[in-house]
Amino acid sequence: MLRALIFDVDGTLADTERDGHRVAFNRAFAEAGLPWHWDVARYGKLLAVAGGRERILHFIESDATEIPVAQRDALARDLHARKTEHYKQLVESGEINLRPGTARLLNDAWAAELPLAIATTTSRANVDVLFARTLPAAAEWFEVIATAEDAPNKKPDPQVYQYVLERLGLQPDECLAVEDSALGLRAALAAGIPTIATVNDYTRDQDFTGALVVLNDLNGVSLPQLHAWHASVL
Ligand code: XBP
Ligand code: MG
């Protein structure tokens, strides 16, 4: 029986990466006087590393080896904190919208009293500002909002999903996860949660083996359809 829906945020509920997080990283680099710039294609490759701070560290290790090893952690932490401020400003200025079908599906689940949760790798501040700007009612819709602060081991580690399951008090097979990326899918599956994929331009060609279904977006997806997909694995 399906007792809860667990949503990823970045790439799933909203297209946040190309015009949100990527731009915010570049603003933080420019502000710090660094000559780094992540274009759309390069950022797509960098998304293989989950977590913004981890992504910056990975970039330093490959492209900025002149930064002394002893300074890298602190630099990545500082840049990431500034990046979060730039991201919040971008969202507040209306640059980021929800993806098709997401608001309606969340609303339907809320109306049907099907519990909702969030399992994301991003920081809590980013989730709060996104909901405040795009879906003000949403803050009270989610029984659990689990973010980087709750689960430091980033996807594909299942930690954030395990945290959500514990907080919901549910078994993995009583839930359905909704993810946009292979990393997210692997995290949810590693926690034992049946998962549907809703892809975007960055993730379309990734390996979604194990997903119940792979969709272009959530437009037209109904609650009965979600129940049917979930029932198909049991
Ligand atoms: C999202 C991430 C995050 C964002 C940037 O993955 O990996 O790192 O790209 O946000 P998922 P932060 O959608 O699988 O949760 O800079 O706050 O990490
Ligand atoms: Mg995602």
PDB file of N, CA, C and O in Angstrom, residues 2-67:
ATOM      1  N   LEU A   2       0.510   2.218  -0.832  1.00  0.00           N
ATOM      2  CA  LEU A   2       1.276   3.464  -0.927  1.00  0.00           C
ATOM      3  C   LEU A   2       0.847   4.415   0.188  1.00  0.00           C
ATOM      4  O   LEU A   2      -0.313   4.835   0.257  1.00  0.00           O
ATOM      5  N   ARG A   3       1.803   4.768   1.067  1.00  0.00           N
ATOM      6  CA  ARG A   3       1.469   5.600   2.217  1.00  0.00           C
ATOM      7  C   ARG A   3       2.162   6.969   2.206  1.00  0.00           C
ATOM      8  O   ARG A   3       1.892   7.806   3.079  1.00  0.00           O
ATOM      9  N   ALA A   4       3.099   7.175   1.264  1.00  0.00           N
ATOM     10  CA  ALA A   4       3.759   8.497   1.201  1.00  0.00           C
ATOM     11  C   ALA A   4       4.476   8.663  -0.130  1.00  0.00           C
ATOM     12  O   ALA A   4       4.943   7.684  -0.726  1.00  0.00           O
ATOM     13  N   LEU A   5       4.543   9.922  -0.562  1.00  0.00           N
ATOM     14  CA  LEU A   5       5.335  10.285  -1.746  1.00  0.00           C
ATOM     15  C   LEU A   5       6.548  11.070  -1.265  1.00  0.00           C
ATOM     16  O   LEU A   5       6.413  11.984  -0.440  1.00  0.00           O
ATOM     17  N   ILE A   6       7.722  10.715  -1.805  1.00  0.00           N
ATOM     18  CA  ILE A   6       8.954  11.415  -1.416  1.00  0.00           C
ATOM     19  C   ILE A   6       9.556  12.056  -2.669  1.00  0.00           C
ATOM     20  O   ILE A   6       9.920  11.346  -3.618  1.00  0.00           O
ATOM     21  N   PHE A   7       9.651  13.380  -2.659  1.00  0.00           N
ATOM     22  CA  PHE A   7      10.134  14.109  -3.831  1.00  0.00           C
ATOM     23  C   PHE A   7      11.551  14.629  -3.637  1.00  0.00           C
ATOM     24  O   PHE A   7      11.882  15.193  -2.595  1.00  0.00           O
ATOM     25  N   ASP A   8      12.364  14.456  -4.690  1.00  0.00           N
ATOM     26  CA  ASP A   8      13.596  15.219  -4.827  1.00  0.00           C
ATOM     27  C   ASP A   8      13.202  16.654  -5.209  1.00  0.00           C
ATOM     28  O   ASP A   8      12.062  16.882  -5.647  1.00  0.00           O
ATOM     29  N   VAL A   9      14.119  17.599  -5.080  1.00  0.00           N
ATOM     30  CA  VAL A   9      13.811  18.994  -5.426  1.00  0.00           C
ATOM     31  C   VAL A   9      14.498  19.416  -6.728  1.00  0.00           C
ATOM     32  O   VAL A   9      13.841  19.667  -7.741  1.00  0.00           O
ATOM     33  N   ASP A  10      15.839  19.471  -6.704  1.00  0.00           N
ATOM     34  CA  ASP A  10      16.579  20.001  -7.862  1.00  0.00           C
ATOM     35  C   ASP A  10      16.402  19.096  -9.078  1.00  0.00           C
ATOM     36  O   ASP A  10      16.760  17.921  -9.048  1.00  0.00           O
ATOM     37  N   GLY A  11      15.851  19.657 -10.120  1.00  0.00           N
ATOM     38  CA  GLY A  11      15.646  18.892 -11.351  1.00  0.00           C
ATOM     39  C   GLY A  11      14.333  18.140 -11.380  1.00  0.00           C
ATOM     40  O   GLY A  11      13.881  17.731 -12.440  1.00  0.00           O
ATOM     41  N   THR A  12      13.720  17.935 -10.203  1.00  0.00           N
ATOM     42  CA  THR A  12      12.469  17.167 -10.123  1.00  0.00           C
ATOM     43  C   THR A  12      11.273  18.103  -9.949  1.00  0.00           C
ATOM     44  O   THR A  12      10.382  18.145 -10.793  1.00  0.00           O
ATOM     45  N   LEU A  13      11.246  18.835  -8.836  1.00  0.00           N
ATOM     46  CA  LEU A  13      10.146  19.790  -8.630  1.00  0.00           C
ATOM     47  C   LEU A  13      10.365  21.051  -9.456  1.00  0.00           C
ATOM     48  O   LEU A  13       9.412  21.675  -9.917  1.00  0.00           O
ATOM     49  N   ALA A  14      11.621  21.431  -9.635  1.00  0.00           N
ATOM     50  CA  ALA A  14      11.930  22.653 -10.391  1.00  0.00           C
ATOM     51  C   ALA A  14      13.236  22.461 -11.147  1.00  0.00           C
ATOM     52  O   ALA A  14      14.117  21.724 -10.693  1.00  0.00           O
ATOM     53  N   ASP A  15      13.342  23.149 -12.288  1.00  0.00           N
ATOM     54  CA  ASP A  15      14.590  23.125 -13.055  1.00  0.00           C
ATOM     55  C   ASP A  15      15.536  24.153 -12.448  1.00  0.00           C
ATOM     56  O   ASP A  15      15.623  25.283 -12.905  1.00  0.00           O
ATOM     57  N   THR A  16      16.236  23.745 -11.424  1.00  0.00           N
ATOM     58  CA  THR A  16      17.048  24.692 -10.655  1.00  0.00           C
ATOM     59  C   THR A  16      18.501  24.750 -11.106  1.00  0.00           C
ATOM     60  O   THR A  16      19.210  25.689 -10.736  1.00  0.00           O
ATOM     61  N   GLU A  17      18.959  23.749 -11.836  1.00  0.00           N
ATOM     62  CA  GLU A  17      20.405  23.620 -12.014  1.00  0.00           C
ATOM     63  C   GLU A  17      21.012  24.618 -13.009  1.00  0.00           C
ATOM     64  O   GLU A  17      21.869  25.405 -12.644  1.00  0.00           O
ATOM     65  N   ARG A  18      20.551  24.606 -14.270  1.00  0.00           N
ATOM     66  CA  ARG A  18      21.209  25.415 -15.308  1.00  0.00           C
ATOM     67  C   ARG A  18      21.111  26.923 -15.028  1.00  0.00           C
ATOM     68  O   ARG A  18      22.102  27.648 -15.116  1.00  0.00           O
ATOM     69  N   ASP A  19      19.906  27.382 -14.706  1.00  0.00           N
ATOM     70  CA  ASP A  19      19.693  28.826 -14.545  1.00  0.00           C
ATOM     71  C   ASP A  19      19.685  29.282 -13.094  1.00  0.00           C
ATOM     72  O   ASP A  19      19.504  30.471 -12.824  1.00  0.00           O
ATOM     73  N   GLY A  20      19.848  28.340 -12.178  1.00  0.00           N
ATOM     74  CA  GLY A  20      19.852  28.687 -10.761  1.00  0.00           C
ATOM     75  C   GLY A  20      21.196  28.394 -10.118  1.00  0.00           C
ATOM     76  O   GLY A  20      22.058  29.263 -10.004  1.00  0.00           O
ATOM     77  N   HIS A  21      21.409  27.150  -9.756  1.00  0.00           N
ATOM     78  CA  HIS A  21      22.652  26.806  -9.060  1.00  0.00           C
ATOM     79  C   HIS A  21      23.887  27.161  -9.891  1.00  0.00           C
ATOM     80  O   HIS A  21      24.845  27.739  -9.377  1.00  0.00           O
ATOM     81  N   ARG A  22      23.876  26.829 -11.185  1.00  0.00           N
ATOM     82  CA  ARG A  22      25.056  27.093 -12.027  1.00  0.00           C
ATOM     83  C   ARG A  22      25.406  28.586 -12.023  1.00  0.00           C
ATOM     84  O   ARG A  22      26.565  28.976 -11.822  1.00  0.00           O
ATOM     85  N   VAL A  23      24.402  29.416 -12.211  1.00  0.00           N
ATOM     86  CA  VAL A  23      24.620  30.861 -12.256  1.00  0.00           C
ATOM     87  C   VAL A  23      25.133  31.348 -10.891  1.00  0.00           C
ATOM     88  O   VAL A  23      26.035  32.189 -10.810  1.00  0.00           O
ATOM     89  N   ALA A  24      24.579  30.786  -9.824  1.00  0.00           N
ATOM     90  CA  ALA A  24      24.985  31.195  -8.472  1.00  0.00           C
ATOM     91  C   ALA A  24      26.444  30.813  -8.194  1.00  0.00           C
ATOM     92  O   ALA A  24      27.195  31.598  -7.589  1.00  0.00           O
ATOM     93  N   PHE A  25      26.847  29.616  -8.634  1.00  0.00           N
ATOM     94  CA  PHE A  25      28.270  29.244  -8.482  1.00  0.00           C
ATOM     95  C   PHE A  25      29.142  30.273  -9.208  1.00  0.00           C
ATOM     96  O   PHE A  25      30.133  30.770  -8.652  1.00  0.00           O
ATOM     97  N   ASN A  26      28.795  30.600 -10.447  1.00  0.00           N
ATOM     98  CA  ASN A  26      29.615  31.528 -11.231  1.00  0.00           C
ATOM     99  C   ASN A  26      29.677  32.906 -10.586  1.00  0.00           C
ATOM    100  O   ASN A  26      30.718  33.565 -10.605  1.00  0.00           O
ATOM    101  N   ARG A  27      28.565  33.345  -9.994  1.00  0.00           N
ATOM    102  CA  ARG A  27      28.575  34.648  -9.310  1.00  0.00           C
ATOM    103  C   ARG A  27      29.505  34.625  -8.106  1.00  0.00           C
ATOM    104  O   ARG A  27      30.207  35.592  -7.837  1.00  0.00           O
ATOM    105  N   ALA A  28      29.488  33.499  -7.384  1.00  0.00           N
ATOM    106  CA  ALA A  28      30.372  33.384  -6.211  1.00  0.00           C
ATOM    107  C   ALA A  28      31.840  33.385  -6.648  1.00  0.00           C
ATOM    108  O   ALA A  28      32.690  34.000  -5.995  1.00  0.00           O
ATOM    109  N   PHE A  29      32.133  32.713  -7.754  1.00  0.00           N
ATOM    110  CA  PHE A  29      33.530  32.693  -8.238  1.00  0.00           C
ATOM    111  C   PHE A  29      33.967  34.100  -8.640  1.00  0.00           C
ATOM    112  O   PHE A  29      35.062  34.543  -8.290  1.00  0.00           O
ATOM    113  N   ALA A  30      33.123  34.798  -9.393  1.00  0.00           N
ATOM    114  CA  ALA A  30      33.466  36.150  -9.869  1.00  0.00           C
ATOM    115  C   ALA A  30      33.658  37.098  -8.684  1.00  0.00           C
ATOM    116  O   ALA A  30      34.618  37.871  -8.631  1.00  0.00           O
ATOM    117  N   GLU A  31      32.759  36.972  -7.717  1.00  0.00           N
ATOM    118  CA  GLU A  31      32.823  37.837  -6.534  1.00  0.00           C
ATOM    119  C   GLU A  31      34.133  37.639  -5.766  1.00  0.00           C
ATOM    120  O   GLU A  31      34.681  38.575  -5.198  1.00  0.00           O
ATOM    121  N   ALA A  32      34.632  36.389  -5.783  1.00  0.00           N
ATOM    122  CA  ALA A  32      35.880  36.076  -5.081  1.00  0.00           C
ATOM    123  C   ALA A  32      37.107  36.385  -5.937  1.00  0.00           C
ATOM    124  O   ALA A  32      38.236  36.116  -5.527  1.00  0.00           O
ATOM    125  N   GLY A  33      36.866  36.921  -7.120  1.00  0.00           N
ATOM    126  CA  GLY A  33      37.989  37.274  -7.997  1.00  0.00           C
ATOM    127  C   GLY A  33      38.631  36.079  -8.673  1.00  0.00           C
ATOM    128  O   GLY A  33      39.772  36.154  -9.135  1.00  0.00           O
ATOM    129  N   LEU A  34      37.902  34.978  -8.739  1.00  0.00           N
ATOM    130  CA  LEU A  34      38.449  33.767  -9.372  1.00  0.00           C
ATOM    131  C   LEU A  34      38.050  33.724 -10.844  1.00  0.00           C
ATOM    132  O   LEU A  34      36.910  34.046 -11.187  1.00  0.00           O
ATOM    133  N   PRO A  35      38.953  33.303 -11.726  1.00  0.00           N
ATOM    134  CA  PRO A  35      38.650  33.307 -13.163  1.00  0.00           C
ATOM    135  C   PRO A  35      37.904  32.046 -13.607  1.00  0.00           C
ATOM    136  O   PRO A  35      38.037  31.617 -14.743  1.00  0.00           O
ATOM    137  N   TRP A  36      37.143  31.447 -12.715  1.00  0.00           N
ATOM    138  CA  TRP A  36      36.449  30.195 -13.043  1.00  0.00           C
ATOM    139  C   TRP A  36      35.062  30.513 -13.602  1.00  0.00           C
ATOM    140  O   TRP A  36      34.375  31.410 -13.115  1.00  0.00           O
ATOM    141  N   HIS A  37      34.654  29.731 -14.603  1.00  0.00           N
ATOM    142  CA  HIS A  37      33.295  29.885 -15.118  1.00  0.00           C
ATOM    143  C   HIS A  37      32.790  28.513 -15.551  1.00  0.00           C
ATOM    144  O   HIS A  37      33.433  27.852 -16.360  1.00  0.00           O
ATOM    145  N   TRP A  38      31.650  28.107 -15.037  1.00  0.00           N
ATOM    146  CA  TRP A  38      31.057  26.818 -15.405  1.00  0.00           C
ATOM    147  C   TRP A  38      29.994  27.067 -16.461  1.00  0.00           C
ATOM    148  O   TRP A  38      28.900  27.591 -16.142  1.00  0.00           O
ATOM    149  N   ASP A  39      30.317  26.718 -17.725  1.00  0.00           N
ATOM    150  CA  ASP A  39      29.292  26.900 -18.765  1.00  0.00           C
ATOM    151  C   ASP A  39      28.280  25.748 -18.683  1.00  0.00           C
ATOM    152  O   ASP A  39      28.430  24.811 -17.884  1.00  0.00           O
ATOM    153  N   VAL A  40      27.255  25.829 -19.526  1.00  0.00           N
ATOM    154  CA  VAL A  40      26.133  24.888 -19.408  1.00  0.00           C
ATOM    155  C   VAL A  40      26.607  23.444 -19.575  1.00  0.00           C
ATOM    156  O   VAL A  40      26.208  22.545 -18.818  1.00  0.00           O
ATOM    157  N   ALA A  41      27.486  23.204 -20.542  1.00  0.00           N
ATOM    158  CA  ALA A  41      27.944  21.833 -20.801  1.00  0.00           C
ATOM    159  C   ALA A  41      28.847  21.326 -19.674  1.00  0.00           C
ATOM    160  O   ALA A  41      28.696  20.200 -19.199  1.00  0.00           O
ATOM    161  N   ARG A  42      29.767  22.181 -19.239  1.00  0.00           N
ATOM    162  CA  ARG A  42      30.682  21.757 -18.175  1.00  0.00           C
ATOM    163  C   ARG A  42      29.895  21.465 -16.888  1.00  0.00           C
ATOM    164  O   ARG A  42      30.175  20.510 -16.164  1.00  0.00           O
ATOM    165  N   TYR A  43      28.911  22.292 -16.622  1.00  0.00           N
ATOM    166  CA  TYR A  43      28.121  22.082 -15.406  1.00  0.00           C
ATOM    167  C   TYR A  43      27.404  20.734 -15.463  1.00  0.00           C
ATOM    168  O   TYR A  43      27.281  20.040 -14.454  1.00  0.00           O
ATOM    169  N   GLY A  44      26.949  20.355 -16.663  1.00  0.00           N
ATOM    170  CA  GLY A  44      26.301  19.050 -16.823  1.00  0.00           C
ATOM    171  C   GLY A  44      27.218  17.916 -16.386  1.00  0.00           C
ATOM    172  O   GLY A  44      26.782  16.967 -15.729  1.00  0.00           O
ATOM    173  N   LYS A  45      28.493  18.039 -16.718  1.00  0.00           N
ATOM    174  CA  LYS A  45      29.453  17.003 -16.299  1.00  0.00           C
ATOM    175  C   LYS A  45      29.717  17.076 -14.796  1.00  0.00           C
ATOM    176  O   LYS A  45      29.821  16.054 -14.119  1.00  0.00           O
ATOM    177  N   LEU A  46      29.777  18.300 -14.277  1.00  0.00           N
ATOM    178  CA  LEU A  46      30.042  18.468 -12.839  1.00  0.00           C
ATOM    179  C   LEU A  46      28.898  17.944 -11.977  1.00  0.00           C
ATOM    180  O   LEU A  46      29.087  17.633 -10.799  1.00  0.00           O
ATOM    181  N   LEU A  47      27.712  17.828 -12.562  1.00  0.00           N
ATOM    182  CA  LEU A  47      26.565  17.310 -11.795  1.00  0.00           C
ATOM    183  C   LEU A  47      26.757  15.844 -11.401  1.00  0.00           C
ATOM    184  O   LEU A  47      26.005  15.327 -10.579  1.00  0.00           O
ATOM    185  N   ALA A  48      27.772  15.200 -11.982  1.00  0.00           N
ATOM    186  CA  ALA A  48      28.088  13.829 -11.545  1.00  0.00           C
ATOM    187  C   ALA A  48      28.524  13.808 -10.086  1.00  0.00           C
ATOM    188  O   ALA A  48      28.505  12.764  -9.432  1.00  0.00           O
ATOM    189  N   VAL A  49      28.930  14.987  -9.573  1.00  0.00           N
ATOM    190  CA  VAL A  49      29.289  15.100  -8.151  1.00  0.00           C
ATOM    191  C   VAL A  49      28.129  15.783  -7.437  1.00  0.00           C
ATOM    192  O   VAL A  49      27.812  16.939  -7.719  1.00  0.00           O
ATOM    193  N   ALA A  50      27.477  15.077  -6.537  1.00  0.00           N
ATOM    194  CA  ALA A  50      26.335  15.642  -5.804  1.00  0.00           C
ATOM    195  C   ALA A  50      26.846  16.524  -4.670  1.00  0.00           C
ATOM    196  O   ALA A  50      27.868  16.225  -4.047  1.00  0.00           O
ATOM    197  N   GLY A  51      26.125  17.614  -4.443  1.00  0.00           N
ATOM    198  CA  GLY A  51      26.491  18.523  -3.358  1.00  0.00           C
ATOM    199  C   GLY A  51      27.358  19.661  -3.884  1.00  0.00           C
ATOM    200  O   GLY A  51      28.386  19.421  -4.518  1.00  0.00           O
ATOM    201  N   GLY A  52      26.933  20.900  -3.611  1.00  0.00           N
ATOM    202  CA  GLY A  52      27.645  22.045  -4.157  1.00  0.00           C
ATOM    203  C   GLY A  52      29.064  22.191  -3.630  1.00  0.00           C
ATOM    204  O   GLY A  52      29.991  22.484  -4.390  1.00  0.00           O
ATOM    205  N   ARG A  53      29.258  21.988  -2.337  1.00  0.00           N
ATOM    206  CA  ARG A  53      30.608  22.118  -1.771  1.00  0.00           C
ATOM    207  C   ARG A  53      31.515  21.036  -2.334  1.00  0.00           C
ATOM    208  O   ARG A  53      32.655  21.287  -2.718  1.00  0.00           O
ATOM    209  N   GLU A  54      30.982  19.825  -2.424  1.00  0.00           N
ATOM    210  CA  GLU A  54      31.747  18.707  -2.974  1.00  0.00           C
ATOM    211  C   GLU A  54      32.070  18.955  -4.452  1.00  0.00           C
ATOM    212  O   GLU A  54      33.144  18.606  -4.938  1.00  0.00           O
ATOM    213  N   ARG A  55      31.136  19.594  -5.160  1.00  0.00           N
ATOM    214  CA  ARG A  55      31.329  19.898  -6.592  1.00  0.00           C
ATOM    215  C   ARG A  55      32.468  20.906  -6.761  1.00  0.00           C
ATOM    216  O   ARG A  55      33.307  20.761  -7.652  1.00  0.00           O
ATOM    217  N   ILE A  56      32.521  21.911  -5.902  1.00  0.00           N
ATOM    218  CA  ILE A  56      33.599  22.904  -5.973  1.00  0.00           C
ATOM    219  C   ILE A  56      34.944  22.229  -5.677  1.00  0.00           C
ATOM    220  O   ILE A  56      35.931  22.431  -6.384  1.00  0.00           O
ATOM    221  N   LEU A  57      34.968  21.392  -4.635  1.00  0.00           N
ATOM    222  CA  LEU A  57      36.214  20.690  -4.274  1.00  0.00           C
ATOM    223  C   LEU A  57      36.703  19.825  -5.430  1.00  0.00           C
ATOM    224  O   LEU A  57      37.902  19.815  -5.744  1.00  0.00           O
ATOM    225  N   HIS A  58      35.786  19.125  -6.046  1.00  0.00           N
ATOM    226  CA  HIS A  58      36.125  18.276  -7.197  1.00  0.00           C
ATOM    227  C   HIS A  58      36.736  19.130  -8.310  1.00  0.00           C
ATOM    228  O   HIS A  58      37.741  18.748  -8.933  1.00  0.00           O
ATOM    229  N   PHE A  59      36.155  20.296  -8.554  1.00  0.00           N
ATOM    230  CA  PHE A  59      36.652  21.193  -9.612  1.00  0.00           C
ATOM    231  C   PHE A  59      38.064  21.687  -9.261  1.00  0.00           C
ATOM    232  O   PHE A  59      38.947  21.730 -10.122  1.00  0.00           O
ATOM    233  N   ILE A  60      38.279  22.037  -8.018  1.00  0.00           N
ATOM    234  CA  ILE A  60      39.613  22.507  -7.607  1.00  0.00           C
ATOM    235  C   ILE A  60      40.632  21.401  -7.853  1.00  0.00           C
ATOM    236  O   ILE A  60      41.727  21.638  -8.379  1.00  0.00           O
ATOM    237  N   GLU A  61      40.244  20.159  -7.509  1.00  0.00           N
ATOM    238  CA  GLU A  61      41.178  19.044  -7.654  1.00  0.00           C
ATOM    239  C   GLU A  61      41.509  18.757  -9.114  1.00  0.00           C
ATOM    240  O   GLU A  61      42.584  18.252  -9.429  1.00  0.00           O
ATOM    241  N   SER A  62      40.595  19.099 -10.022  1.00  0.00           N
ATOM    242  CA  SER A  62      40.870  18.817 -11.432  1.00  0.00           C
ATOM    243  C   SER A  62      41.370  20.044 -12.197  1.00  0.00           C
ATOM    244  O   SER A  62      42.206  19.924 -13.082  1.00  0.00           O
ATOM    245  N   ASP A  63      40.897  21.239 -11.860  1.00  0.00           N
ATOM    246  CA  ASP A  63      41.168  22.418 -12.698  1.00  0.00           C
ATOM    247  C   ASP A  63      41.877  23.562 -11.978  1.00  0.00           C
ATOM    248  O   ASP A  63      42.213  24.553 -12.624  1.00  0.00           O
ATOM    249  N   ALA A  64      42.046  23.461 -10.685  1.00  0.00           N
ATOM    250  CA  ALA A  64      42.652  24.585  -9.965  1.00  0.00           C
ATOM    251  C   ALA A  64      43.656  24.055  -8.947  1.00  0.00           C
ATOM    252  O   ALA A  64      43.634  24.407  -7.772  1.00  0.00           O
ATOM    253  N   THR A  65      44.557  23.217  -9.437  1.00  0.00           N
ATOM    254  CA  THR A  65      45.501  22.544  -8.534  1.00  0.00           C
ATOM    255  C   THR A  65      46.540  23.511  -7.957  1.00  0.00           C
ATOM    256  O   THR A  65      47.301  23.140  -7.066  1.00  0.00           O
ATOM    257  N   GLU A  66      46.537  24.767  -8.474  1.00  0.00           N
ATOM    258  CA  GLU A  66      47.447  25.768  -7.890  1.00  0.00           C
ATOM    259  C   GLU A  66      46.991  26.175  -6.481  1.00  0.00           C
ATOM    260  O   GLU A  66      47.771  26.722  -5.704  1.00  0.00           O
ATOM    261  N   ILE A  67      45.719  25.894  -6.134  1.00  0.00           N
ATOM    262  CA  ILE A  67      45.248  26.194  -4.768  1.00  0.00           C
ATOM    263  C   ILE A  67      45.895  25.178  -3.814  1.00  0.00           C
ATOM    264  O   ILE A  67      45.735  23.972  -3.999  1.00  0.00           O
TER     265      ILE A  67
END
